[in-house]
Coordinates of C-alpha atoms in Angstrom, one line a residue:
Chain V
X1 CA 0.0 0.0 0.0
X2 CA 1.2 4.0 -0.4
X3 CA 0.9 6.8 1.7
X4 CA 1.5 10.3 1.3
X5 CA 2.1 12.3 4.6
X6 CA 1.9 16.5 4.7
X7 CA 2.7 16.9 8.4
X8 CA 1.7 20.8 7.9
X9 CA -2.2 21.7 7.8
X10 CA -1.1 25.5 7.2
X11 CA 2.2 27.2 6.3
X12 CA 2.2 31.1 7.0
X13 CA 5.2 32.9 4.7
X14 CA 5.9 36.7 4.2
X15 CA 5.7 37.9 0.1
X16 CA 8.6 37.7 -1.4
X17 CA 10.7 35.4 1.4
X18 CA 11.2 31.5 -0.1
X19 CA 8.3 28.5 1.1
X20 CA 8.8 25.3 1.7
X21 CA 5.9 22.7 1.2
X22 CA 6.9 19.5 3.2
X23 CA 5.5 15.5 1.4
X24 CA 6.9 12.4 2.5
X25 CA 5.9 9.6 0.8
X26 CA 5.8 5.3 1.3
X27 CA 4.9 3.8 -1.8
X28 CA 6.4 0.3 -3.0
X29 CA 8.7 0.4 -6.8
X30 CA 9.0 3.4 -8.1
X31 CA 7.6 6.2 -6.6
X32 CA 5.6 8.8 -8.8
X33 CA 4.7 12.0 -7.4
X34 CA 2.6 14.7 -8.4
X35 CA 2.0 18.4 -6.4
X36 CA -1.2 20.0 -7.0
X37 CA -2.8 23.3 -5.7
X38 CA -6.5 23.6 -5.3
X39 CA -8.2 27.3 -5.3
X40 CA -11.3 27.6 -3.9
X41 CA -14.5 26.5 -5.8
X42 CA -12.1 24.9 -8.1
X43 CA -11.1 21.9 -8.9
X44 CA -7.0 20.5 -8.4
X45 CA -4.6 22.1 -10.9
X46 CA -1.3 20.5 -11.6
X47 CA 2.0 22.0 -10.8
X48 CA 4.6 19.6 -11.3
X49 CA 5.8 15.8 -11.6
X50 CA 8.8 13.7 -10.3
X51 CA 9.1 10.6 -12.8
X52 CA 12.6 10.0 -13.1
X53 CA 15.7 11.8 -13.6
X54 CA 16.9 15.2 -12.2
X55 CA 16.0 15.0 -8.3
X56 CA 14.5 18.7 -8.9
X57 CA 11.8 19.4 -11.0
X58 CA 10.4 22.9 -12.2
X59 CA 6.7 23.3 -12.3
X60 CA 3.9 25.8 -13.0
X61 CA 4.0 29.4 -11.4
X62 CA 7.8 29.1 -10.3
X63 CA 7.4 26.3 -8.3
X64 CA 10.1 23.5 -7.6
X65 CA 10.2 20.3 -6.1
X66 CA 12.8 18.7 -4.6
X67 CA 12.8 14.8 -4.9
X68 CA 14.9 13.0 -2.2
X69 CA 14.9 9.0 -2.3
X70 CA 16.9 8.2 1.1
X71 CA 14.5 10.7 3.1
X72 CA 11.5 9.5 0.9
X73 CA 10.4 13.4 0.3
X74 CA 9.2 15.6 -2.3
X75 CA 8.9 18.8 -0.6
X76 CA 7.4 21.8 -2.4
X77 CA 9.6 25.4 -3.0
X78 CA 9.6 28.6 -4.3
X79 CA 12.1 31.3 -3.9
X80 CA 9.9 34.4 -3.3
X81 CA 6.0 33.7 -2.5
X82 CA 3.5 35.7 -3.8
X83 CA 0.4 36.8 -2.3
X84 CA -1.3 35.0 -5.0
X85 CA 0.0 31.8 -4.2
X86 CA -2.3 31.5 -1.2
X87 CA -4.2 28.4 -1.9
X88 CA -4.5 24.5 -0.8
X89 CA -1.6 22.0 -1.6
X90 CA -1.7 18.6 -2.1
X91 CA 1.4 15.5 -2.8
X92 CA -0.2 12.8 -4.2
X93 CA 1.7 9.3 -5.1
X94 CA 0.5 7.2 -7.7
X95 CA 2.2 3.6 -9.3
X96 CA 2.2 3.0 -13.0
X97 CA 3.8 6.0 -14.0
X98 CA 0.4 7.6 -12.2
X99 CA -1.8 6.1 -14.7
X100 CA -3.2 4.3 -11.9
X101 CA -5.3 5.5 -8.3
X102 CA -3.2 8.6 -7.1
X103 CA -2.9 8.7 -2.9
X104 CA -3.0 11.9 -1.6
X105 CA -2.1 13.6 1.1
X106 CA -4.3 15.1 3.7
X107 CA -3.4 18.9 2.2
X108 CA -1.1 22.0 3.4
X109 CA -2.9 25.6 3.5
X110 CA 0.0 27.9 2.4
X111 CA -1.2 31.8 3.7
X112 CA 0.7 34.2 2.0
X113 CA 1.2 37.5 4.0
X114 CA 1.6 40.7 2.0
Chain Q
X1 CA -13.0 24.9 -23.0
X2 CA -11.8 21.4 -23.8
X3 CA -10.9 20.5 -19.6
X4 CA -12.8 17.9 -18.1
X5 CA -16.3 19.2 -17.2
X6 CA -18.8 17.6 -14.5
X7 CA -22.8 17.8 -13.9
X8 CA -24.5 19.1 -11.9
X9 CA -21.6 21.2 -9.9
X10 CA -23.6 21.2 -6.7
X11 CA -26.4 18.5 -5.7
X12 CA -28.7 18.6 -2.5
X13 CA -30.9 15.6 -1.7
X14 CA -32.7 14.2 1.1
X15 CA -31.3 10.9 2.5
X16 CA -32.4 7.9 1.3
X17 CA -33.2 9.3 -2.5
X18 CA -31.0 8.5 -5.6
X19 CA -28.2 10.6 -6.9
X20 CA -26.2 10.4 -10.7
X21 CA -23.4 12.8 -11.5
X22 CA -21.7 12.8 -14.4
X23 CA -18.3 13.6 -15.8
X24 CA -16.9 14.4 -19.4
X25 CA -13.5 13.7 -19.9
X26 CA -10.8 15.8 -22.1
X27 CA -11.8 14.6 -25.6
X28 CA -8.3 12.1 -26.6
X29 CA -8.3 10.9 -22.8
X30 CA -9.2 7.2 -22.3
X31 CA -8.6 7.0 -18.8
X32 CA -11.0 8.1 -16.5
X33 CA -11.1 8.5 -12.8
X34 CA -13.8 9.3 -9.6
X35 CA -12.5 10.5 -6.2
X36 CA -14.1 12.1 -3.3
X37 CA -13.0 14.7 -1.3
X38 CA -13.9 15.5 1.8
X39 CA -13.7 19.0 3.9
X40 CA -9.9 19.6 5.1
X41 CA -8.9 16.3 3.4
X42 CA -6.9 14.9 0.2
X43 CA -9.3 13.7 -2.4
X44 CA -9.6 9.5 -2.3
X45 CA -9.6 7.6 -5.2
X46 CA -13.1 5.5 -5.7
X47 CA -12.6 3.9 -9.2
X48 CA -11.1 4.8 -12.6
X49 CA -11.7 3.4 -15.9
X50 CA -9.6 2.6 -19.1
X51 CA -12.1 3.5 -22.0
X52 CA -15.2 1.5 -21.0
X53 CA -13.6 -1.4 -19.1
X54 CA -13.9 -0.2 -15.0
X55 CA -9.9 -1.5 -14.4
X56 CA -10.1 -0.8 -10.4
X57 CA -12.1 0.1 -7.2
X58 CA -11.4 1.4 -3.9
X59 CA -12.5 -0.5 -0.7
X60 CA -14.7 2.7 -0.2
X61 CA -16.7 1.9 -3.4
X62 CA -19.6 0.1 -1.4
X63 CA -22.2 -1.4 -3.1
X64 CA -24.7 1.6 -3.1
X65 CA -21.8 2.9 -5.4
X66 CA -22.0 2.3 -9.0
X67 CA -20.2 4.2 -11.9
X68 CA -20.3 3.5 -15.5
X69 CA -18.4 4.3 -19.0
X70 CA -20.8 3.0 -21.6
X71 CA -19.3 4.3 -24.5
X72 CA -15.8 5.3 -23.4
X73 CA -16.7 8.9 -23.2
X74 CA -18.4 9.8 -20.7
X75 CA -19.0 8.6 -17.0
X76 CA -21.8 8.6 -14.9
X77 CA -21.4 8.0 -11.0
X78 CA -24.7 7.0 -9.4
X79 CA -25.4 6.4 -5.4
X80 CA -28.2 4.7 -4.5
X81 CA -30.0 5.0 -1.2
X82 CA -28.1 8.3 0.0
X83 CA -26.5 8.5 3.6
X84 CA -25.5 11.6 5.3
X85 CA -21.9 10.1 5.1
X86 CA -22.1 10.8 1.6
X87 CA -22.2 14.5 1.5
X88 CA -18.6 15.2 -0.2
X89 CA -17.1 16.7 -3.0
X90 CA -16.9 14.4 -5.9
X91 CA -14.1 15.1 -8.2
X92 CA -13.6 13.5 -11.7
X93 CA -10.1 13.3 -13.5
X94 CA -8.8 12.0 -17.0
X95 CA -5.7 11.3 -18.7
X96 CA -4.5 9.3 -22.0
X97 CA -2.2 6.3 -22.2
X98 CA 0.4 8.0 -24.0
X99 CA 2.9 11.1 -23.7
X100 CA 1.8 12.9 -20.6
X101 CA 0.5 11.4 -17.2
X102 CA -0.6 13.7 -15.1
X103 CA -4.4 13.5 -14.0
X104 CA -6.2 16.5 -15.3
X105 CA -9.6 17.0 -12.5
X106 CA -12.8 18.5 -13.5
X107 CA -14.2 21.0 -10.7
X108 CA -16.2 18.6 -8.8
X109 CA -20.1 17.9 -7.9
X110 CA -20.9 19.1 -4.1
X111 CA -23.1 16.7 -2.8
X112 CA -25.1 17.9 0.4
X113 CA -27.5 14.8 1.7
X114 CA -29.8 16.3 4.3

């Protein structure tokens, strides 16, 4: 079975200083790991994917993700927050190159202060 | 706009009564998948579809559950016999077997069961 683990409910960052975004993940194989940011009334929009290769990936809006096999984590980053990026964030894990049931996890609320 | 769409985007009933929602999928996509979200968690995978075959099911699926793909296209989501339990947001996603995998999600159905 896999399990995606946010262990933030809400992270509070100034505009303009760098966020961080924590996901740890347990999945058997190959891990396959998705970030998406829900607004609300909307439905989930993609940001980024960790398949294979480069251990960071660049995403949508500026956003990076930092894929680390030995500490099982895909934490979420952007240099300089904007107001706009206030929103919900979910890691989700999925097998079969994520053509198959994503896991998610339980969701971080990122408040952006101006 | 070609996204995935889903109907109706909010849905009240009274328990015990008969619900169907239904999802149309980004026109080239022949994989389709249902999850429910509930309020201050991840969205949960229910079932997802490869053209009209129903490939998997979650555990939470139960047998008031049913969802269907008749033609490949579209996919309807019915529950039968509606429990309070139920009220959720129920969030549709597709994606094709080739090139890209990420999981595109329509904006949901809000079901309220009084």
């Amino acid at each position: 079975a896999q399990s995606v683990a946010q262990p933030e409910d809400q992270v509070n960052v100034a505009e303009g200083n760098p966020l961080t975004v924590k996901c740890t993940y347990s999945v058997s194989g190959n891990p396959y790991l998705f970030w998406y940011v829900q607004y609300p009334n909307r439905g989930l929009q993609f940001l980024l994917k960790y398949i294979t290769g480069d251990n960071l990936v660049k995403g949508s809006y500026g956003f990076e993700a930092e894929f680390n096999k030995s500490q099982t984590s895909f934490h979420l980053k952007k240099p300089s927050a904007l107001v706009s990026d206030s929103a919900l964030y979910f890691c989700a894990a999925g097998m079969d190159t994520g053509r198959r049931a994503l896991t998610f996890g339980s969701g971080t609320r990122l408040q952006v202060q101006p | 706009d070609t996204g995935v769409s889903q109907n109706p985007r909010h849905k009240i009933t009274k328990r015990g009564q008969n619900v169907t929602f239904r999802c149309d999928p980004i026109s080239e996509h022949n994989r389709l998948y249902w999850y429910r979200q509930t309020l201050g968690q991840g969205p949960e995978f229910l079932t997802y579809f490869q053209n009209e075959a129903q490939l998997e099911k979650s555990r939470l699926l139960s047998d008031r559950f049913s969802a269907e793909r008749p033609k490949g296209s579209f996919s309807t989501l019915e529950i039968q016999r509606t429990e309070q339990g139920d009220s959720a947001m129920y969030l549709c996603a597709s994606t094709s077997n080739t090139g890209t995998n990420e999981q595109f999600f329509g904006p949901g159905t809000r079901l309220t069961v009084l």
